[in-house]
XYZ file of C-alpha atoms in Angstrom:
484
model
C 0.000 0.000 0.000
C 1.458 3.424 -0.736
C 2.633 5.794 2.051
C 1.311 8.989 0.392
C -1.640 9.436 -1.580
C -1.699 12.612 -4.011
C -5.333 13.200 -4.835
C -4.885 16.839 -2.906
C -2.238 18.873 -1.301
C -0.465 18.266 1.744
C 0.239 14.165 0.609
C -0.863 12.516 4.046
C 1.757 9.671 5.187
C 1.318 6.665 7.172
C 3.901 6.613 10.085
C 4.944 3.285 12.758
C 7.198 3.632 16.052
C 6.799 1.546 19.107
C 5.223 2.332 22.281
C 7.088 4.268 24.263
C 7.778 1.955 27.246
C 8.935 -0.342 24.365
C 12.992 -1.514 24.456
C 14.822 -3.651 22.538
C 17.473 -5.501 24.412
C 20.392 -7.838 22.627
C 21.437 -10.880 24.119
C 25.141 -11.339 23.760
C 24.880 -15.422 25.065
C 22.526 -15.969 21.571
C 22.648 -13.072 19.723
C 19.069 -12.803 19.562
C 16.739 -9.845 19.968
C 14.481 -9.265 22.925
C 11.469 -6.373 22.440
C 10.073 -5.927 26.024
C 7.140 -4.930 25.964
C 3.942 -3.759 28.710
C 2.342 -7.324 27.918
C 5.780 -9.520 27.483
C 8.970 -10.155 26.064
C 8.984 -10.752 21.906
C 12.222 -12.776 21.256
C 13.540 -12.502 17.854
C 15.971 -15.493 16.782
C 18.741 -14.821 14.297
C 17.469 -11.337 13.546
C 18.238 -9.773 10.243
C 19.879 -6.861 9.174
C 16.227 -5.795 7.970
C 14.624 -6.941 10.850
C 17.525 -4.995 12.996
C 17.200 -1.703 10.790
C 13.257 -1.821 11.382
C 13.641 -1.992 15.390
C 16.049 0.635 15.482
C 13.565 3.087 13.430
C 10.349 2.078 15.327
C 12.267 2.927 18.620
C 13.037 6.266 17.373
C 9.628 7.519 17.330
C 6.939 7.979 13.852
C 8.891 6.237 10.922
C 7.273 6.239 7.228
C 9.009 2.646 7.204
C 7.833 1.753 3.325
C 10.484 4.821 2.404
C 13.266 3.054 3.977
C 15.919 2.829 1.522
C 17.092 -0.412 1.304
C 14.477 -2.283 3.336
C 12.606 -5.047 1.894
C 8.907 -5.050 3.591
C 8.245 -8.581 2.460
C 11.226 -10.033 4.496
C 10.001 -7.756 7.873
C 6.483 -8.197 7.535
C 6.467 -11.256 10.036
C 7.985 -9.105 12.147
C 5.751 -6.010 12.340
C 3.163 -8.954 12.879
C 4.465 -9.757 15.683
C 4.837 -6.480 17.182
C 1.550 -5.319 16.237
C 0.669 -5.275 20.319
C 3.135 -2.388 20.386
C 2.807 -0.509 17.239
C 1.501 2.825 16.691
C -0.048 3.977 13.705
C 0.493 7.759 13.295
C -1.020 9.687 10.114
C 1.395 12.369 9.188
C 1.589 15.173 5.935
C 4.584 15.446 3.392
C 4.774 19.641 5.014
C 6.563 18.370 7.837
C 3.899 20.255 10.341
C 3.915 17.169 12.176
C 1.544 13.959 12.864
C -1.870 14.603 12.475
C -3.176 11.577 14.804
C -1.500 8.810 16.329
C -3.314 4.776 17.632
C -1.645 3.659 20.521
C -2.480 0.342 21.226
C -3.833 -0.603 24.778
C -4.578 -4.013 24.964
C -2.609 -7.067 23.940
C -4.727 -8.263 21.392
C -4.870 -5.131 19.179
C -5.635 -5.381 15.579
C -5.039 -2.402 13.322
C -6.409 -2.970 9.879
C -7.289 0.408 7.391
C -10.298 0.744 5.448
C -10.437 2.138 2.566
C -13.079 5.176 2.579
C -14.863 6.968 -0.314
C -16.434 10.228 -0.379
C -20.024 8.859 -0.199
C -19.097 6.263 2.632
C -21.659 7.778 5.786
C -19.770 8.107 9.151
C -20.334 8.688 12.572
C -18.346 8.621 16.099
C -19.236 5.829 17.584
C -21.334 6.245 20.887
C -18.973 4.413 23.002
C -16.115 7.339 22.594
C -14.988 9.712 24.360
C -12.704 12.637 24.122
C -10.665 14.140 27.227
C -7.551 15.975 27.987
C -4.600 13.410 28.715
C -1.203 14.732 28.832
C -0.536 17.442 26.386
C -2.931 16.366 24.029
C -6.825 15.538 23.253
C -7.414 11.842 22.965
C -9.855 9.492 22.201
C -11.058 6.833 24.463
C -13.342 3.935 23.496
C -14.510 0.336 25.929
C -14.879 -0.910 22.100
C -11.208 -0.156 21.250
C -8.101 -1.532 21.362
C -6.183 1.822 20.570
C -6.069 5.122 22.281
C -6.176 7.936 19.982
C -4.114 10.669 20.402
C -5.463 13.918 18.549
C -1.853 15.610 17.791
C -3.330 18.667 15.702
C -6.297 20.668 15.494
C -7.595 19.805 12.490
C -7.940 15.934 14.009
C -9.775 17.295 16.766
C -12.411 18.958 13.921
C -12.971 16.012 12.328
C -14.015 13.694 15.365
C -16.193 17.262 16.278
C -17.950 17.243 13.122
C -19.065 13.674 13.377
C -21.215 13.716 16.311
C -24.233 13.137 13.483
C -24.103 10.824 10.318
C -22.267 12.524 7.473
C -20.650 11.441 4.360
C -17.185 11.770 4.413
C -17.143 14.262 1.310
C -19.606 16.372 2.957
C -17.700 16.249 6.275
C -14.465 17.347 4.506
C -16.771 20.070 2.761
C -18.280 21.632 6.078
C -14.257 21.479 7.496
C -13.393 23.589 4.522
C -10.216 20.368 3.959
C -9.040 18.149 1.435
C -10.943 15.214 0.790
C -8.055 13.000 1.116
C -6.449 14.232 4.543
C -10.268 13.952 5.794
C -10.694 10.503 4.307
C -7.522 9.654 5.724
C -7.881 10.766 9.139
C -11.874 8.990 9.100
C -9.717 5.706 7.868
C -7.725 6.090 11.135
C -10.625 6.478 12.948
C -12.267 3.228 11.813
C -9.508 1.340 12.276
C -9.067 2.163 15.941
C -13.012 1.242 16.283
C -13.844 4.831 16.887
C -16.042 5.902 14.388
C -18.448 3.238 12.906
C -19.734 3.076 9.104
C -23.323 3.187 8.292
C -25.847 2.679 5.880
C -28.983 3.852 4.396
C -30.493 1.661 2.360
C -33.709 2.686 1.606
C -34.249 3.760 5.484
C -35.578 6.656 6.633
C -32.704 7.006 9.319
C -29.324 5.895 8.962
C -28.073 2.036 9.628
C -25.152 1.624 12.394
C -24.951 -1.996 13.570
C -23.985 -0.736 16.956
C -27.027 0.891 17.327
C -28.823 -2.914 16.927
C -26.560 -5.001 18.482
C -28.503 -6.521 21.660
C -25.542 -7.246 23.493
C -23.978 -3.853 22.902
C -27.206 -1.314 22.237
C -28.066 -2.051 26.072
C -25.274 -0.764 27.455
C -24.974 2.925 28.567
C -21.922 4.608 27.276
C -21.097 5.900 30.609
C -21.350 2.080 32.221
C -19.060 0.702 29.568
C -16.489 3.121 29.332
C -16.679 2.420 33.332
C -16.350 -0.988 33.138
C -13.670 -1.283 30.536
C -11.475 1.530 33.086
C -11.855 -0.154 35.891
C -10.164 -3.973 34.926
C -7.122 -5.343 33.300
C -7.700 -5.704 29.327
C -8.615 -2.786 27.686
C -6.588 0.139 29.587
C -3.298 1.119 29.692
C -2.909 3.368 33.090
C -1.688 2.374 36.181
C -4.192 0.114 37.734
C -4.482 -1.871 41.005
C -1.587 -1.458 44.477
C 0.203 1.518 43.016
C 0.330 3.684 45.881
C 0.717 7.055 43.526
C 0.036 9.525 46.041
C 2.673 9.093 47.842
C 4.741 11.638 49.260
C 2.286 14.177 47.518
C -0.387 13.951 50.024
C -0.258 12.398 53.186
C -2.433 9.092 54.026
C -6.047 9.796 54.569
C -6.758 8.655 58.357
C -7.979 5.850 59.222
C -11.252 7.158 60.974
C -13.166 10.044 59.632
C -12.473 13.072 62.085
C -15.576 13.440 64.287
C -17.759 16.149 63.139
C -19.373 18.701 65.451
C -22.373 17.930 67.450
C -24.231 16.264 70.559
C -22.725 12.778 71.482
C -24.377 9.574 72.084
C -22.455 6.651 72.967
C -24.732 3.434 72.001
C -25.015 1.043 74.413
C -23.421 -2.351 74.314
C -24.811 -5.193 72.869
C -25.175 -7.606 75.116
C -26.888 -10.963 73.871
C -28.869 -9.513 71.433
C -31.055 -11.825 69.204
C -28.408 -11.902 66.547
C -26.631 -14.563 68.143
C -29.619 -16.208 68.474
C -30.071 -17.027 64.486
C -27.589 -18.985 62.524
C -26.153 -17.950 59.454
C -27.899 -20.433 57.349
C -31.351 -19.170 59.065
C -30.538 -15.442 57.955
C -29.381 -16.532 54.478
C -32.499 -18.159 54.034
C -35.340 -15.577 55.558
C -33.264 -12.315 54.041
C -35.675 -10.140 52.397
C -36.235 -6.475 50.981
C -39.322 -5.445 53.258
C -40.601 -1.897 51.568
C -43.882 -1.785 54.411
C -42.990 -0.096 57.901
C -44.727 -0.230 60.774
C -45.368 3.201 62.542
C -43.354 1.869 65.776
C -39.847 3.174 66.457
C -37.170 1.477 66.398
C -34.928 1.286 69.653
C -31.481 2.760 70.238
C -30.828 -0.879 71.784
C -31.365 -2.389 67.953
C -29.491 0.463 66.100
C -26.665 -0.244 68.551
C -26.717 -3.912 67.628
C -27.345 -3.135 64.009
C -23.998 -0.948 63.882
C -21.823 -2.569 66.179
C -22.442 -6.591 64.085
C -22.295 -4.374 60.795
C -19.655 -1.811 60.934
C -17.738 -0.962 64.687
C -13.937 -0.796 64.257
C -12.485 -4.149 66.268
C -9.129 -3.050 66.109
C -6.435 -0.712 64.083
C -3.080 -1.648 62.973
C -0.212 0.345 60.969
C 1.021 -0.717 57.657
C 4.127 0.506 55.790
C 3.610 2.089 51.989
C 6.674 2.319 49.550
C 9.236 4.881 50.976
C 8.821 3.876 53.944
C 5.370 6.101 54.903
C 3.275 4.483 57.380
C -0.574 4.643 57.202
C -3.436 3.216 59.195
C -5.484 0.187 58.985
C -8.156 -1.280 60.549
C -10.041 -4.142 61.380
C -14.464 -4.348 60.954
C -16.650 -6.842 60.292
C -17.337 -6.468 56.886
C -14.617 -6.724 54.342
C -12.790 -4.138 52.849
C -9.702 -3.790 49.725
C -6.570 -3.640 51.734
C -8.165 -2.924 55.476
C -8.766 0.451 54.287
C -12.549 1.038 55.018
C -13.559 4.092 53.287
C -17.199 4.128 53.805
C -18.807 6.317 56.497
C -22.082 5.667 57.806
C -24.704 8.516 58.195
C -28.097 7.677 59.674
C -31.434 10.267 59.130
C -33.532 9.151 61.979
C -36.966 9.449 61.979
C -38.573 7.641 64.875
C -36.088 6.181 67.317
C -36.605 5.974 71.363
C -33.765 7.184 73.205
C -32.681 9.084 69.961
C -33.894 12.442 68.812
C -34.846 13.338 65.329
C -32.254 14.230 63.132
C -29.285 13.341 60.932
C -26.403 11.752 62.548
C -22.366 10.525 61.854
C -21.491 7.141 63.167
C -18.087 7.025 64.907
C -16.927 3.187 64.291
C -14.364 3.830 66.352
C -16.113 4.536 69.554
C -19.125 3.074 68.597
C -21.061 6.416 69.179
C -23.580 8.439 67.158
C -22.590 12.369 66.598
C -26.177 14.410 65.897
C -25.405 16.140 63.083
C -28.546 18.131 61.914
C -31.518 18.361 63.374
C -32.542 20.263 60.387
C -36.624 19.404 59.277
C -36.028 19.944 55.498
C -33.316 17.937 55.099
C -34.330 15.267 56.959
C -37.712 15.153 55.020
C -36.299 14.791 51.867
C -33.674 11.695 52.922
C -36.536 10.035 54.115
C -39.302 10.694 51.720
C -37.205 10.333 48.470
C -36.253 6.892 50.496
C -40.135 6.206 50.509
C -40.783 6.819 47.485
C -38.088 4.589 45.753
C -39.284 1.742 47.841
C -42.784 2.076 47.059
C -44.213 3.132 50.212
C -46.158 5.800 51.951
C -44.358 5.624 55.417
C -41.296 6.334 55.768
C -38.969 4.088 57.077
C -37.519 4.969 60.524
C -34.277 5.114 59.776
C -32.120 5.991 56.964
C -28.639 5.026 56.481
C -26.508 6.552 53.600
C -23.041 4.738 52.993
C -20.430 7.882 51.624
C -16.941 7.507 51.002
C -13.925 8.961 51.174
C -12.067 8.304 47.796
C -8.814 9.177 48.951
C -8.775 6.386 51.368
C -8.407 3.591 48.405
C -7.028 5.993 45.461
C -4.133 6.789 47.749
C -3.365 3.128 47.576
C -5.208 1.970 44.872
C -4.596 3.294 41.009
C -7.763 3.355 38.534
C -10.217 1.145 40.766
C -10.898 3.371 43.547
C -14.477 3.821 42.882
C -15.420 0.308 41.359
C -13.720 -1.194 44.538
C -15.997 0.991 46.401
C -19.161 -0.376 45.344
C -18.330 -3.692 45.714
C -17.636 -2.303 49.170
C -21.134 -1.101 49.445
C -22.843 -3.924 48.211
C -21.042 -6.831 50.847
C -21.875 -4.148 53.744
C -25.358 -3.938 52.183
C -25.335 -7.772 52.803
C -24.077 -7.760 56.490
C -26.646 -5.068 56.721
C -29.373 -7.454 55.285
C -28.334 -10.774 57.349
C -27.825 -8.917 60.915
C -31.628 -6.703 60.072
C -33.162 -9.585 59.687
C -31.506 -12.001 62.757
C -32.976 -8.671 64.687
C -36.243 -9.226 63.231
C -36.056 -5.870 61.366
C -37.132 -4.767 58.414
C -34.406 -4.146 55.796
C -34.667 -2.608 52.320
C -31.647 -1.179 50.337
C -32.578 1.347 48.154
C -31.668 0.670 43.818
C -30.274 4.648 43.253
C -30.153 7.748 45.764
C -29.722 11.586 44.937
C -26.270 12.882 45.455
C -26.975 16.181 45.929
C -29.608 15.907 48.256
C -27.318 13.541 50.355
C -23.886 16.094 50.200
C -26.410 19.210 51.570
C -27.977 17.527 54.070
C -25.195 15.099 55.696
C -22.827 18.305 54.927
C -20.486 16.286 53.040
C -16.857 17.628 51.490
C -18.109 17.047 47.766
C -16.154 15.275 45.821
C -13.498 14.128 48.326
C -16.899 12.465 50.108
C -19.534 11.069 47.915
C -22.593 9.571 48.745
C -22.797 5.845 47.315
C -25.590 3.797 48.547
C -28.725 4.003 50.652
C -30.213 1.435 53.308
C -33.636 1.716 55.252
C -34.689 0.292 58.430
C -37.857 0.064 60.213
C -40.038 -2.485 61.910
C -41.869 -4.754 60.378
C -45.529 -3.457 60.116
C -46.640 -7.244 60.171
C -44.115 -9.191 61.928
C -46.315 -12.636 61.691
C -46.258 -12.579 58.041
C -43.656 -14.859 56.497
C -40.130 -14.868 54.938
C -39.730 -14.940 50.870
């Protein structure tokens, strides 16, 4: 395939180089090459000089490799095969401006193939990409791809603008006031690194994009994808998992959240509360959402037990990060990524004895309740926006909102800070469920909550704290009806 295509002015120019993080390594013992790369070693037996003449140009950064004097593509194209993991495909111009775009590959198995585009071919970003600021430059960010793209000059950027609606790729170059071939070039790139799809019309009213009519794609969200693919192994090149970035630039976030200001009230100790009474299997088997409430209140004898069996701090314990920085642990009955515990427990009571009214922070620590707010508005809409997502015209009388405190895994944990934190919600929304309903409570976590509702009225630090889950308690208002 040629490296420059002439139908307008600037020629545009395919370009390779490796990753950056890519080295190539001799071994003196065999004489063979080794390419290191993110996802492995490549070793290259009895390299040749063409083979040796490619790596050297890859490593040196965007190479239009077909204009190598003296290098025969045939005898290398096993090679680049090989290394097609690593390789980046950069589209560049013959007036040395610079490289318009560039695919960085992501993920091990990445394919880059070109299409070839025509003027009338119809074209649209796919819904699945996204553009941010990374570095020094705009890129492109798909769950679908296997490629970051890296928008190097403006004119890149104008194109992936322009196609947020089905165009052809004539018109597109038309409305960017551009040559038909750099646009058509740049589109090419596009589709290649699965970020803009092709479509049809055939007849249709509306244009055809398979991804649009895919059932196992159309029903995701772009936002849940893009999540999903971020947060594992796979698909993402960042730092992910134990990386402990933050280190010596901020110090450890404590342990315990520092008690707020407000009127104390130290929970009394369980004693032998029913919960011992029922077996695990017994609570497996008779846990249940319950979304009716009797009028009753609840006691500050079953809140205590509720907390202390769910979520009271057992012990703390110091652990060394890289460089030597100490940070906090500790020990609860739920479990938590790396001891860490990030979630904080806030509780809008509405109908407690031995508790007033109001909105309170629960020290896990000292196994204590800190009255918060006693403010009516707030209050009201906690606990009838809980109502009403249960399906119920009582509320339920109490509230608890699970919030976390980011910093507490992202200080440790790189790129799965909030994923790990809803898994962390959803086993303490378990203990929750199990130790409700060996109390003979009624439990009912809530499907979605508002966030903005939650940071005014528990007064949370938004976003360093972010509300994450909601769990209501009451009693039941039949307690002789049976389990499902």
């Amino acid at each position: 395939m040629s490296t420059a295509l002439s139908l307008g002015a600037p020629a545009i120019i395919r370009l390779w180089s490796l990753r950056d993080e890519v080295t190539v390594e001799g071994d003196p013992a065999t004489g063979n090459l080794n390419v290191i790369t993110r996802w492995g070693e490549i070793a290259i037996a009895d390299a040749t000089a063409a083979e040796r003449t490619l790596l050297d140009r890859l490593s040196l950064g965007p190479t239009a490799i077909a204009n190598l004097p003296d290098l025969d593509l045939a005898g290398v194209a096993g090679l680049l095969d090989r290394l097609r993991a690593c390789l980046v495909y950069s589209l560049g111009t013959d007036d040395l401006v610079g490289v318009l775009l560039s695919a960085v590959p992501v993920a091990a198995q990445a394919r880059f193939t070109l299409p070839d585009v025509g003027p009338t071919d119809l074209v649209r970003l796919s819904r699945f990409a996204a553009m941010r600021s990374h570095g020094d430059a705009l890129v492109l960010e798909s769950p679908l791809a296997c490629y970051r793209v890296v928008l190097h000059r403006p004119i890149a950027a104008w194109v992936v603008g322009a196609l947020g609606a089905p165009i052809t790729v004539a018109d597109l170059a038309a409305s960017l006031g551009a040559d038909l071939a750099l646009i058509a070039g740049v589109v090419s790139h596009l589709i290649a690194a699965s970020m803009v799809v092709t479509g049809t019309r055939d007849g249709r009213a509306d244009p055809f994009f398979a991804e649009d009519r895919d059932p196992g794609l159309a029903q995701w969200s772009h936002h849940d994808l893009l999540f999903h693919s971020h947060s594992r192994m796979g698909r993402q090149d960042g730092p992910i998992g134990a990386v402990y970035r933050y280190v010596g630039t901020f110090p450890p976030p404590p342990a315990v959240k520092p008690v707020p200001g407000g009127r104390r009230f130290a929970l009394p100790a369980p004693g032998s509360d029913a919960a011992a009474e029922v077996s695990l299997t017994e609570a497996i088997e008779r846990r249940e959402s319950v979304r009716e409430f009797a009028e009753q209140p609840l006691s500050a004898e079953q809140v205590s037990a509720l907390l202390y069996r769910t979520a009271r701090i057992r012990s703390l314990r110091r652990m060394p990060a890289p460089g030597g920085v100490p940070y906090t642990v500790s020990d609860r009955p739920y479990p938590s990524s790396g001891s860490l515990y990030e979630l904080e427990l806030y509780l809008a009571m509405d109908r407690c004895t031995g508790l007033p009214r109001g909105i309170y922070h629960y020290d896990p620590l000292d196994h204590a309740l800190t009255l918060t707010s006693t403010d009516e508005s707030d209050l009201a809409k906690l606990l009838d926006d809980a109502a009403v997502l249960i399906g119920t015209l009582r509320r339920p009388a109490m509230l608890i909102t699970m919030t976390a405190r980011i910093a507490r895994l992202s200080w440790v944990y790189d790129g799965i800070a909030y994923s790990t934190a809803l898994k962390h919600v959803g086993v303490l929304q378990q203990s929750l469920y199990l130790v409700a309903t060996a109390l003979d409570l009624a439990p009912c976590a809530l499907a979605i909550g508002d966030s903005d509702i939650a940071t005014q009225a528990l007064h949370l630090d938004w976003p360093a704290e972010i509300s994450l889950g909601e769990f209501a308690i009451g009693l039941r208002s039949n307690p002789a009806a049976g389990h499902a």
